[in-house]
């Protein structure tokens, strides 16, 4: 996924980088930033991107949650998607800008959603019960004056060859202010590791600031 990156001397990053922003992995992130190393990519990720592009276009055309999920989960049959993969760029830490494109934001329902594809037997939507992705988006969207109180992972399940859809699943959870505050602290810690990595790589000469 490509983001609109400004050439402004700041570190432009994404949620997946924050997940890897640990002392053991930060060097790889910096190398990707400087072009010394390519980001990981495989056929499964490519398939998922293709499916996401289809869902994005559908939501842009209809203003609704993709029909396959509305049919699978009638309780969401009226969900209107106000932002379909709209990019949000947020300077969470001085000179560190985090970019994201949530699959779907439903402002009226105060809900953010993410679409996943996986093969049968890979665990279903419960795999995402501990995921920080949508909690992070909920925190980030709040900075852009979009209040989120619930998130949902919608999963499309395929056979092992990715030639046939065999079912759908979902994991949903409410998110409160304490959860948002915890995510802010987590993001701050990860940004701090990235800042230290930039300094150690000689790309930033002085210590950066705060959230």
XYZ file of N, CA, C and O in Angstrom:
844
model
N 0.842 -1.189 0.000
C 0.000 0.000 0.000
C 0.882 1.245 0.000
O 1.812 1.359 0.785
N 0.570 2.174 -0.908
C 1.343 3.397 -1.017
C 0.641 4.546 -0.295
O -0.578 4.663 -0.331
N 1.450 5.382 0.352
C 0.909 6.539 1.063
C 1.433 7.825 0.422
O 2.432 7.807 -0.303
N 0.736 8.912 0.693
C 1.162 10.219 0.198
C 2.204 10.781 1.156
O 1.871 11.308 2.211
N 3.455 10.635 0.776
C 4.575 10.990 1.647
C 5.189 12.315 1.198
O 5.528 12.481 0.026
N 5.329 13.247 2.120
C 5.989 14.507 1.832
C 7.495 14.372 2.065
O 7.930 13.675 2.979
N 8.268 15.057 1.234
C 9.720 15.090 1.417
C 10.041 16.251 2.353
O 10.449 17.326 1.926
N 9.823 16.015 3.643
C 9.935 17.102 4.621
C 10.949 16.816 5.718
O 11.008 17.532 6.728
N 11.737 15.754 5.530
C 12.757 15.424 6.521
C 12.234 14.659 7.716
O 13.015 14.278 8.604
N 10.928 14.429 7.757
C 10.346 13.683 8.870
C 10.323 12.190 8.542
O 10.440 11.786 7.383
N 10.179 11.379 9.570
C 10.043 9.944 9.379
C 8.564 9.639 9.145
O 7.732 9.860 10.028
N 8.249 9.151 7.951
C 6.873 8.789 7.616
C 6.750 7.270 7.711
O 7.464 6.531 7.035
N 5.857 6.816 8.548
C 5.779 5.397 8.854
C 4.322 4.943 8.875
O 3.422 5.693 8.494
N 4.087 3.731 9.310
C 2.740 3.142 9.292
C 2.583 2.218 10.499
O 3.561 1.919 11.196
N 1.351 1.753 10.695
C 1.056 0.912 11.860
C 1.934 -0.340 11.896
O 2.440 -0.719 12.959
N 2.122 -0.986 10.742
C 2.918 -2.220 10.745
C 4.348 -1.956 11.205
O 4.977 -2.829 11.810
N 4.865 -0.748 10.942
C 6.195 -0.404 11.444
C 6.177 -0.234 12.958
O 7.122 -0.625 13.647
N 5.099 0.358 13.484
C 4.999 0.502 14.938
C 4.978 -0.875 15.603
O 5.586 -1.063 16.663
N 4.315 -1.832 14.993
C 4.282 -3.185 15.559
C 5.682 -3.790 15.629
O 5.993 -4.554 16.540
N 6.535 -3.436 14.675
C 7.890 -3.996 14.629
C 8.914 -3.100 15.318
O 10.104 -3.444 15.352
N 8.464 -1.963 15.827
C 9.401 -0.988 16.403
C 9.859 -1.416 17.791
O 9.471 -0.859 18.814
N 10.697 -2.437 17.801
C 11.311 -2.936 19.028
C 12.820 -2.815 18.852
O 13.316 -2.705 17.723
N 13.584 -2.842 19.933
C 15.048 -2.749 19.799
C 15.636 -3.793 18.859
O 16.664 -3.554 18.220
N 14.981 -4.956 18.738
C 15.517 -6.026 17.897
C 15.193 -5.835 16.415
O 15.905 -6.376 15.562
N 14.151 -5.081 16.100
C 13.720 -4.975 14.716
C 13.831 -3.574 14.122
O 13.651 -3.401 12.907
N 14.117 -2.577 14.928
C 14.091 -1.210 14.433
C 15.117 -0.986 13.322
O 14.878 -0.185 12.396
N 16.236 -1.701 13.357
C 17.251 -1.532 12.308
C 16.687 -1.870 10.929
O 16.972 -1.188 9.933
N 15.871 -2.925 10.861
C 15.264 -3.301 9.577
C 14.311 -2.223 9.073
O 14.244 -1.945 7.868
N 13.570 -1.612 9.985
C 12.645 -0.547 9.596
C 13.416 0.628 9.010
O 13.029 1.191 7.966
N 14.517 1.014 9.640
C 15.320 2.134 9.151
C 15.893 1.814 7.772
O 15.909 2.666 6.873
N 16.337 0.570 7.565
C 16.876 0.182 6.262
C 15.802 0.250 5.181
O 16.082 0.617 4.034
N 14.557 -0.106 5.543
C 13.457 0.018 4.581
C 13.185 1.484 4.268
O 12.887 1.840 3.119
N 13.293 2.331 5.276
C 13.062 3.762 5.083
C 14.108 4.364 4.140
O 13.790 5.247 3.349
N 15.337 3.903 4.233
C 16.419 4.472 3.428
C 16.599 3.747 2.093
O 17.467 4.118 1.297
N 15.791 2.718 1.849
C 15.873 1.994 0.586
C 16.922 0.907 0.541
O 17.155 0.308 -0.515
N 17.570 0.619 1.668
C 18.587 -0.431 1.711
C 17.967 -1.826 1.714
O 18.644 -2.815 1.409
N 16.689 -1.897 2.058
C 16.013 -3.189 2.156
C 14.575 -3.034 1.692
O 13.928 -2.018 1.965
N 14.072 -4.048 0.967
C 12.691 -4.009 0.492
C 11.748 -4.561 1.548
O 12.116 -5.439 2.332
N 10.524 -4.021 1.547
C 9.512 -4.545 2.457
C 9.098 -5.943 2.023
O 9.095 -6.271 0.840
N 8.722 -6.752 3.015
C 8.289 -8.123 2.745
C 7.001 -8.134 1.933
O 6.089 -7.350 2.176
N 6.931 -9.037 0.960
C 5.723 -9.170 0.146
C 5.648 -10.600 -0.346
O 6.666 -11.226 -0.644
N 4.439 -11.176 -0.404
C 4.276 -12.509 -0.969
C 2.941 -12.600 -1.696
O 2.181 -11.637 -1.755
N 2.644 -13.771 -2.283
C 1.434 -13.921 -3.095
C 0.168 -13.757 -2.273
O -0.844 -13.249 -2.764
N 0.201 -14.203 -1.005
C -0.980 -14.083 -0.152
C -1.293 -12.609 0.113
O -2.442 -12.179 0.058
N -0.245 -11.811 0.392
C -0.452 -10.377 0.598
C -0.974 -9.718 -0.663
O -1.853 -8.851 -0.608
N -0.448 -10.131 -1.826
C -0.903 -9.573 -3.096
C -2.369 -9.895 -3.335
O -3.145 -9.037 -3.777
N -2.784 -11.136 -3.036
C -4.189 -11.526 -3.179
C -5.068 -10.666 -2.280
O -6.109 -10.166 -2.701
N -4.635 -10.481 -1.036
C -5.408 -9.666 -0.101
C -5.556 -8.239 -0.576
O -6.626 -7.639 -0.449
N -4.490 -7.668 -1.154
C -4.548 -6.302 -1.659
C -5.543 -6.189 -2.807
O -6.298 -5.217 -2.902
N -5.544 -7.202 -3.685
C -6.483 -7.202 -4.812
C -7.923 -7.228 -4.315
O -8.782 -6.472 -4.802
N -8.198 -8.075 -3.322
C -9.555 -8.168 -2.760
C -9.936 -6.852 -2.068
O -11.069 -6.377 -2.189
N -8.985 -6.248 -1.363
C -9.243 -4.969 -0.701
C -9.574 -3.877 -1.718
O -10.445 -3.034 -1.478
N -8.885 -3.879 -2.830
C -9.157 -2.883 -3.866
C -10.583 -3.014 -4.388
O -11.253 -2.008 -4.669
N -11.058 -4.249 -4.510
C -12.427 -4.489 -4.956
C -13.426 -3.962 -3.932
O -14.413 -3.303 -4.274
N -13.175 -4.241 -2.645
C -14.078 -3.779 -1.585
C -14.045 -2.257 -1.467
O -15.069 -1.621 -1.220
N -12.862 -1.668 -1.646
C -12.755 -0.212 -1.582
C -13.610 0.430 -2.667
O -14.382 1.359 -2.397
N -13.481 -0.066 -3.902
C -14.253 0.505 -5.003
C -15.753 0.357 -4.763
O -16.538 1.284 -5.005
N -16.163 -0.806 -4.248
C -17.584 -1.026 -3.980
C -18.111 -0.026 -2.951
O -19.175 0.575 -3.145
N -17.365 0.167 -1.862
C -17.818 1.106 -0.824
C -17.816 2.539 -1.330
O -18.690 3.335 -0.966
N -16.848 2.890 -2.170
C -16.832 4.236 -2.754
C -18.036 4.445 -3.664
O -18.610 5.538 -3.710
N -18.419 3.395 -4.387
C -19.555 3.497 -5.318
C -20.896 3.495 -4.600
O -21.829 4.200 -5.006
N -21.002 2.698 -3.526
C -22.302 2.516 -2.872
C -22.440 3.282 -1.565
O -23.562 3.524 -1.113
N -21.306 3.619 -0.936
C -21.354 4.256 0.374
C -21.732 3.278 1.479
O -22.052 3.702 2.601
N -21.639 1.985 1.180
C -22.065 0.966 2.136
C -20.941 -0.038 2.416
O -19.963 -0.128 1.669
N -21.107 -0.793 3.510
C -20.246 -1.938 3.772
C -20.374 -2.894 2.576
O -21.465 -3.050 2.022
N -19.293 -3.534 2.129
C -19.397 -4.473 1.005
C -20.521 -5.482 1.189
O -20.753 -5.981 2.288
N -21.194 -5.783 0.096
C -22.411 -6.591 0.137
C -22.157 -7.987 0.705
O -23.042 -8.551 1.373
N -20.968 -8.557 0.481
C -20.726 -9.916 0.985
C -20.796 -9.956 2.507
O -21.292 -10.934 3.093
N -20.349 -8.887 3.161
C -20.392 -8.853 4.623
C -21.790 -8.479 5.119
O -22.216 -8.953 6.168
N -22.504 -7.647 4.374
C -23.882 -7.322 4.764
C -24.778 -8.542 4.643
O -25.679 -8.754 5.461
N -24.523 -9.362 3.631
C -25.307 -10.592 3.478
C -24.954 -11.610 4.555
O -25.834 -12.311 5.074
N -23.672 -11.691 4.887
C -23.232 -12.676 5.882
C -23.661 -12.284 7.291
O -23.942 -13.154 8.123
N -23.732 -10.973 7.546
C -24.055 -10.481 8.888
C -25.153 -9.419 8.777
O -24.871 -8.215 8.684
N -26.403 -9.857 8.764
C -27.546 -8.949 8.552
C -27.611 -7.784 9.531
O -28.198 -6.742 9.207
N -27.023 -7.936 10.720
C -27.045 -6.836 11.683
C -26.263 -5.624 11.167
O -26.406 -4.513 11.694
N -25.462 -5.830 10.124
C -24.693 -4.726 9.537
C -25.201 -4.342 8.147
O -24.518 -3.648 7.407
N -26.422 -4.770 7.828
C -26.940 -4.544 6.470
C -27.137 -3.076 6.123
O -27.162 -2.709 4.946
N -27.251 -2.223 7.131
C -27.472 -0.798 6.877
C -26.230 0.059 7.164
O -26.318 1.294 7.170
N -25.094 -0.581 7.405
C -23.905 0.196 7.759
C -23.407 1.011 6.567
O -23.094 0.479 5.510
N -23.314 2.323 6.785
C -22.808 3.227 5.756
C -21.327 3.512 6.022
O -20.949 3.891 7.127
N -20.528 3.342 4.983
C -19.093 3.608 5.072
C -18.827 5.040 4.612
O -19.027 5.369 3.442
N -18.417 5.880 5.532
C -18.178 7.289 5.211
C -16.762 7.538 4.705
O -16.503 8.517 4.000
N -15.841 6.656 5.087
C -14.448 6.781 4.650
C -13.967 5.391 4.228
O -13.826 4.505 5.068
N -13.747 5.204 2.931
C -13.265 3.928 2.410
C -11.790 4.070 2.038
O -11.453 4.694 1.029
N -10.931 3.525 2.880
C -9.478 3.601 2.681
C -8.993 5.043 2.520
O -8.054 5.313 1.773
N -9.629 5.954 3.222
C -9.156 7.336 3.234
C -7.870 7.406 4.063
O -7.776 6.816 5.131
N -6.898 8.136 3.556
C -5.616 8.218 4.253
C -5.652 9.237 5.380
O -6.150 10.359 5.214
N -5.124 8.832 6.524
C -4.956 9.725 7.672
C -3.459 9.772 7.996
O -2.817 8.731 8.116
N -2.923 10.977 8.105
C -1.515 11.161 8.453
C -1.456 11.978 9.732
O -2.017 13.074 9.802
N -0.785 11.447 10.740
C -0.799 12.060 12.067
C 0.607 12.115 12.637
O 1.285 11.093 12.720
N 1.044 13.299 13.032
C 2.348 13.427 13.667
C 2.175 13.089 15.152
O 1.855 13.941 15.971
N 2.392 11.820 15.460
C 2.172 11.325 16.823
C 3.328 11.654 17.755
O 3.166 11.673 18.977
N 4.486 11.877 17.183
C 5.716 12.145 17.931
C 6.456 13.171 17.082
O 6.345 13.128 15.851
N 7.167 14.085 17.690
C 7.803 15.126 16.892
C 8.647 14.516 15.758
O 9.530 13.690 16.001
N 8.313 14.912 14.526
C 9.003 14.449 13.318
C 8.741 12.988 12.963
O 9.423 12.421 12.108
N 7.750 12.364 13.598
C 7.331 11.012 13.208
C 5.847 11.065 12.836
O 4.992 11.322 13.678
N 5.586 10.848 11.554
C 4.225 10.917 11.023
C 3.759 9.502 10.692
O 4.411 8.788 9.918
N 2.652 9.096 11.285
C 2.106 7.760 11.038
C 0.948 7.865 10.049
O 0.006 8.629 10.255
N 1.059 7.101 8.971
C 0.033 7.082 7.927
C -0.807 5.810 8.067
O -0.277 4.740 8.366
N -2.088 5.932 7.812
C -2.949 4.751 7.806
C -4.105 4.971 6.845
O -4.470 6.110 6.532
N -4.662 3.855 6.388
C -5.858 3.884 5.546
C -6.811 2.807 6.062
O -6.821 1.682 5.553
N -7.623 3.106 7.062
C -8.591 2.109 7.541
C -9.479 1.644 6.389
O -9.910 2.456 5.557
N -9.756 0.350 6.347
C -10.582 -0.183 5.265
C -11.937 0.505 5.206
O -12.439 0.822 4.123
N -12.537 0.709 6.370
C -13.832 1.376 6.399
C -14.080 2.072 7.718
O -13.808 1.509 8.776
N -14.575 3.306 7.633
C -14.983 4.046 8.828
C -16.447 4.407 8.658
O -16.854 4.953 7.624
N -17.240 4.067 9.657
C -18.664 4.389 9.664
C -18.898 5.415 10.772
O -19.045 5.045 11.945
N -18.893 6.690 10.402
C -18.960 7.760 11.403
C -20.250 7.698 12.201
O -20.243 7.846 13.429
N -21.368 7.477 11.533
C -22.659 7.454 12.228
C -22.696 6.378 13.304
O -23.213 6.598 14.410
N -22.112 5.207 13.002
C -22.088 4.096 13.951
C -20.878 4.156 14.877
O -20.708 3.276 15.729
N -20.003 5.172 14.696
C -18.774 5.305 15.497
C -17.971 4.009 15.469
O -17.458 3.537 16.489
N -17.844 3.437 14.260
C -17.220 2.124 14.089
C -16.152 2.168 13.008
O -16.328 2.811 11.973
N -15.043 1.466 13.251
C -14.018 1.283 12.233
C -13.932 -0.217 11.943
O -14.043 -1.045 12.853
N -13.766 -0.562 10.656
C -13.758 -1.971 10.272
C -12.512 -2.289 9.462
O -11.903 -1.411 8.846
N -12.161 -3.565 9.484
C -11.039 -4.037 8.685
C -11.446 -5.338 8.013
O -12.144 -6.164 8.618
N -11.040 -5.501 6.764
C -11.364 -6.697 6.007
C -10.133 -7.600 5.924
O -9.032 -7.138 5.644
N -10.339 -8.875 6.174
C -9.261 -9.848 6.120
C -9.652 -10.998 5.196
O -10.834 -11.317 5.049
N -8.640 -11.617 4.582
C -8.848 -12.868 3.860
C -7.938 -13.913 4.492
O -6.810 -13.609 4.893
N -8.429 -15.132 4.594
C -7.610 -16.221 5.128
C -8.151 -17.545 4.625
O -9.271 -17.616 4.095
N -7.352 -18.594 4.781
C -7.792 -19.911 4.353
C -8.536 -20.596 5.497
O -8.330 -20.282 6.672
N -9.380 -21.538 5.126
C -10.124 -22.305 6.112
C -9.162 -23.045 7.027
O -8.157 -23.606 6.586
N -9.459 -23.025 8.314
C -8.625 -23.715 9.280
C -7.513 -22.861 9.847
O -6.724 -23.334 10.673
N -7.468 -21.579 9.440
C -6.392 -20.694 9.911
C -6.767 -19.943 11.184
O -6.005 -19.097 11.647
N -7.944 -20.251 11.732
C -8.300 -19.649 13.018
C -9.481 -18.712 13.005
O -10.022 -18.370 14.051
N -9.885 -18.265 11.820
C -11.035 -17.377 11.744
C -10.786 -16.021 12.376
O -9.651 -15.638 12.694
N -11.862 -15.295 12.587
C -11.756 -13.918 13.084
C -11.195 -13.825 14.497
O -10.665 -12.779 14.881
N -11.296 -14.904 15.284
C -10.770 -14.864 16.648
C -9.255 -14.640 16.678
O -8.706 -14.255 17.698
N -8.611 -14.849 15.553
C -7.172 -14.581 15.472
C -6.862 -13.115 15.773
O -5.751 -12.776 16.157
N -7.869 -12.266 15.575
C -7.632 -10.830 15.708
C -8.131 -10.255 17.034
O -8.155 -9.045 17.200
N -8.485 -11.131 17.982
C -9.026 -10.632 19.241
C -7.997 -9.830 20.027
O -8.359 -8.958 20.833
N -6.702 -10.094 19.803
C -5.658 -9.348 20.507
C -4.920 -8.373 19.587
O -3.922 -7.771 20.001
N -5.399 -8.233 18.371
C -4.736 -7.346 17.410
C -4.826 -5.887 17.864
O -5.853 -5.439 18.372
N -3.755 -5.148 17.656
C -3.730 -3.731 18.004
C -4.107 -2.842 16.824
O -4.182 -1.617 16.964
N -4.329 -3.425 15.661
C -4.550 -2.619 14.465
C -5.750 -1.685 14.591
O -5.620 -0.468 14.472
N -6.927 -2.233 14.832
C -8.114 -1.382 14.921
C -8.157 -0.549 16.195
O -8.642 0.585 16.156
N -7.661 -1.039 17.334
C -7.535 -0.130 18.476
C -6.643 1.070 18.166
O -6.943 2.195 18.574
N -5.557 0.837 17.422
C -4.694 1.963 17.042
C -5.430 2.923 16.124
O -5.369 4.147 16.303
N -6.131 2.383 15.116
C -6.895 3.258 14.229
C -7.937 4.052 15.009
O -8.190 5.225 14.711
N -8.541 3.430 16.005
C -9.541 4.124 16.827
C -8.909 5.316 17.532
O -9.498 6.409 17.592
N -7.716 5.113 18.073
C -6.966 6.202 18.709
C -6.614 7.288 17.693
O -6.840 8.480 17.923
N -6.090 6.893 16.547
C -5.671 7.860 15.535
C -6.859 8.651 14.987
O -6.782 9.869 14.804
N -7.959 7.983 14.736
C -9.145 8.665 14.214
C -9.662 9.706 15.202
O -10.163 10.764 14.802
N -9.535 9.409 16.489
C -9.953 10.376 17.501
C -9.200 11.687 17.382
O -9.766 12.770 17.611
N -7.923 11.611 17.015
C -7.128 12.827 16.821
C -7.680 13.649 15.662
O -7.568 14.878 15.638
N -8.324 12.975 14.712
C -8.937 13.643 13.561
C -10.427 13.907 13.790
O -11.192 14.064 12.830
N -10.819 13.955 15.080
C -12.196 14.284 15.478
C -13.237 13.285 14.990
O -14.387 13.652 14.719
N -12.833 12.022 14.876
C -13.780 10.950 14.559
C -13.796 10.002 15.748
O -12.853 9.251 15.975
N -14.847 10.044 16.517
C -14.954 9.237 17.740
C -15.347 7.812 17.382
O -16.349 7.578 16.698
N -14.548 6.855 17.832
C -14.804 5.440 17.578
C -15.110 4.746 18.904
O -14.363 4.900 19.883
N -16.201 3.992 18.938
C -16.562 3.250 20.139
C -16.636 1.740 19.896
O -16.883 0.973 20.823
N -16.416 1.334 18.629
C -16.507 -0.090 18.306
C -15.647 -0.380 17.077
O -15.514 0.461 16.193
N -15.072 -1.576 17.067
C -14.352 -1.991 15.859
C -14.725 -3.424 15.498
O -15.118 -4.217 16.358
N -14.617 -3.725 14.193
C -15.002 -5.049 13.697
C -13.994 -5.524 12.656
O -13.653 -4.785 11.725
N -13.511 -6.743 12.844
C -12.718 -7.416 11.821
C -13.657 -8.340 11.042
O -14.238 -9.262 11.627
N -13.831 -8.092 9.761
C -14.626 -8.964 8.893
C -13.661 -9.858 8.117
O -12.720 -9.372 7.495
N -13.916 -11.157 8.158
C -12.996 -12.115 7.542
C -13.703 -12.914 6.449
O -14.776 -13.485 6.680
N -13.095 -12.928 5.286
C -13.566 -13.764 4.180
C -12.675 -15.003 4.134
O -11.451 -14.889 4.031
N -13.281 -16.175 4.220
C -12.531 -17.428 4.327
C -12.564 -18.174 2.990
O -13.631 -18.380 2.409
N -11.374 -18.571 2.533
C -11.208 -19.249 1.244
C -10.689 -20.665 1.446
O -10.170 -21.005 2.517
N -10.819 -21.485 0.382
C -10.172 -22.797 0.428
C -8.667 -22.606 0.321
O -8.178 -21.495 0.082
N -7.911 -23.657 0.518
C -6.458 -23.512 0.638
C -5.788 -23.031 -0.649
O -4.668 -22.511 -0.619
N -6.463 -23.170 -1.788
C -5.896 -22.711 -3.063
C -6.351 -21.300 -3.436
O -5.984 -20.791 -4.486
N -7.146 -20.700 -2.578
C -7.716 -19.375 -2.849
C -8.472 -19.354 -4.186
O -8.352 -18.415 -4.984
N -9.258 -20.401 -4.423
C -10.070 -20.462 -5.640
C -11.564 -20.415 -5.345
O -12.365 -20.245 -6.261
N -11.937 -20.568 -4.060
C -13.358 -20.608 -3.706
C -13.586 -20.065 -2.306
O -12.855 -20.394 -1.372
N -14.596 -19.209 -2.159
C -14.976 -18.683 -0.844
C -15.790 -19.745 -0.124
O -16.751 -20.282 -0.674
N -15.407 -20.042 1.121
C -16.108 -21.093 1.864
C -16.859 -20.558 3.079
O -17.574 -21.314 3.741
N -16.729 -19.255 3.374
C -17.483 -18.716 4.495
C -16.999 -17.345 4.931
O -16.055 -16.784 4.365
N -17.693 -16.821 5.954
C -17.354 -15.509 6.503
C -17.371 -15.585 8.024
O -18.071 -16.413 8.610
N -16.605 -14.702 8.648
C -16.531 -14.659 10.096
C -16.286 -13.216 10.511
O -15.925 -12.369 9.679
N -16.477 -12.915 11.794
C -16.207 -11.557 12.272
C -15.815 -11.601 13.743
O -16.184 -12.517 14.476
N -15.062 -10.585 14.131
C -14.760 -10.367 15.542
C -15.010 -8.897 15.809
O -14.455 -8.022 15.132
N -15.870 -8.607 16.789
C -16.218 -7.223 17.088
C -15.994 -6.943 18.565
O -16.103 -7.836 19.404
N -15.675 -5.683 18.856
C -15.410 -5.321 20.243
C -15.651 -3.836 20.445
O -15.336 -3.015 19.578
N -16.212 -3.499 21.587
C -16.360 -2.089 21.953
C -15.021 -1.568 22.463
O -14.229 -2.319 23.050
N -14.785 -0.278 22.271
C -13.541 0.323 22.730
C -13.857 1.619 23.463
O -14.614 2.458 22.965
N -13.310 1.743 24.668
C -13.597 2.910 25.503
C -12.405 3.830 25.641
O -11.328 3.598 25.085
N -12.586 4.886 26.433
C -11.538 5.890 26.591
C -10.282 5.331 27.254
O -9.161 5.739 26.942
N -10.444 4.393 28.185
C -9.269 3.787 28.808
C -8.453 2.988 27.789
O -7.216 2.995 27.824
N -9.154 2.312 26.880
C -8.475 1.563 25.827
C -7.718 2.519 24.903
O -6.592 2.239 24.478
N -8.344 3.649 24.594
C -7.718 4.644 23.727
C -6.470 5.208 24.393
O -5.418 5.382 23.762
N -6.566 5.485 25.696
C -5.416 6.015 26.433
C -4.270 5.010 26.450
O -3.097 5.384 26.305
N -4.589 3.740 26.609
C -3.558 2.702 26.600
C -2.880 2.628 25.238
O -1.658 2.435 25.140
N -3.668 2.793 24.178
C -3.091 2.758 22.835
C -2.204 3.967 22.586
O -1.163 3.861 21.917
N -2.571 5.114 23.137
C -1.716 6.298 23.014
C -0.351 6.036 23.653
O 0.686 6.377 23.071
N -0.347 5.427 24.828
C 0.911 5.126 25.510
C 1.745 4.124 24.709
O 2.974 4.266 24.600
N 1.086 3.132 24.150
C 1.782 2.129 23.340
C 2.420 2.792 22.120
O 3.596 2.534 21.799
N 1.658 3.658 21.430
C 2.173 4.337 20.240
C 3.355 5.233 20.593
O 4.343 5.304 19.847
N 3.264 5.926 21.737
C 4.353 6.788 22.180
C 5.633 5.975 22.377
O 6.723 6.366 21.922
N 5.521 4.821 23.039
C 6.691 3.980 23.293
C 7.319 3.502 21.983
O 8.553 3.495 21.833
N 6.482 3.103 21.022
C 7.000 2.611 19.749
C 7.644 3.735 18.940
O 8.673 3.534 18.290
N 7.048 4.917 18.971
C 7.635 6.066 18.267
C 8.991 6.433 18.875
O 9.923 6.827 18.169
N 9.097 6.280 20.183
C 10.357 6.596 20.856
C 11.471 5.649 20.385
O 12.617 6.077 20.178
N 11.131 4.379 20.192
C 12.111 3.424 19.675
C 12.524 3.807 18.254
O 13.711 3.751 17.902
N 11.553 4.224 17.425
C 11.878 4.649 16.065
C 12.796 5.862 16.071
O 13.745 5.948 15.280
N 12.523 6.810 16.966
C 13.359 8.010 17.064
C 14.790 7.633 17.449
O 15.758 8.159 16.878
N 14.922 6.699 18.389
C 16.254 6.251 18.791
C 16.963 5.574 17.626
O 18.175 5.752 17.429
N 16.206 4.810 16.822
C 16.792 4.146 15.664
C 17.297 5.144 14.643
O 18.377 4.958 14.052
N 16.545 6.195 14.429
C 16.960 7.232 13.481
C 18.232 7.928 13.967
O 19.132 8.243 13.181
N 18.314 8.160 15.272
C 19.510 8.795 15.835
C 20.724 7.875 15.703
O 21.809 8.314 15.297
N 20.543 6.607 16.011
C 21.652 5.657 15.944
C 22.134 5.462 14.511
O 23.329 5.194 14.275
N 21.220 5.618 13.551
C 21.592 5.482 12.144
C 22.241 6.749 11.603
O 22.678 6.781 10.453
N 22.274 7.788 12.433
C 22.883 9.041 12.007
C 21.998 9.897 11.135
O 22.452 10.876 10.532
N 20.705 9.550 11.055
C 19.784 10.306 10.209
C 19.201 11.499 10.943
O 18.749 12.462 10.313
N 19.150 11.424 12.278
C 18.746 12.551 13.113
C 19.887 12.834 14.071
O 20.380 11.931 14.753
N 20.326 14.066 14.117
C 21.490 14.406 14.948
C 21.107 14.787 16.378
O 21.924 14.736 17.280
N 19.851 15.205 16.566
C 19.447 15.614 17.905
C 18.257 14.797 18.353
O 17.505 14.254 17.544
N 18.036 14.749 19.634
C 16.899 14.014 20.190
C 15.610 14.698 19.790
O 15.480 15.918 19.839
N 14.638 13.899 19.369
C 13.344 14.442 18.956
C 12.435 14.648 20.173
O 12.734 14.238 21.279
N 11.299 15.255 19.907
C 10.413 15.654 20.983
C 9.409 14.647 21.438
O 9.667 13.456 21.483
N 8.208 15.096 21.762
C 7.207 14.259 22.416
C 5.959 14.122 21.558
O 5.791 14.788 20.558
N 5.070 13.283 22.061
C 3.755 13.162 21.442
C 3.063 14.505 21.541
O 3.107 15.138 22.592
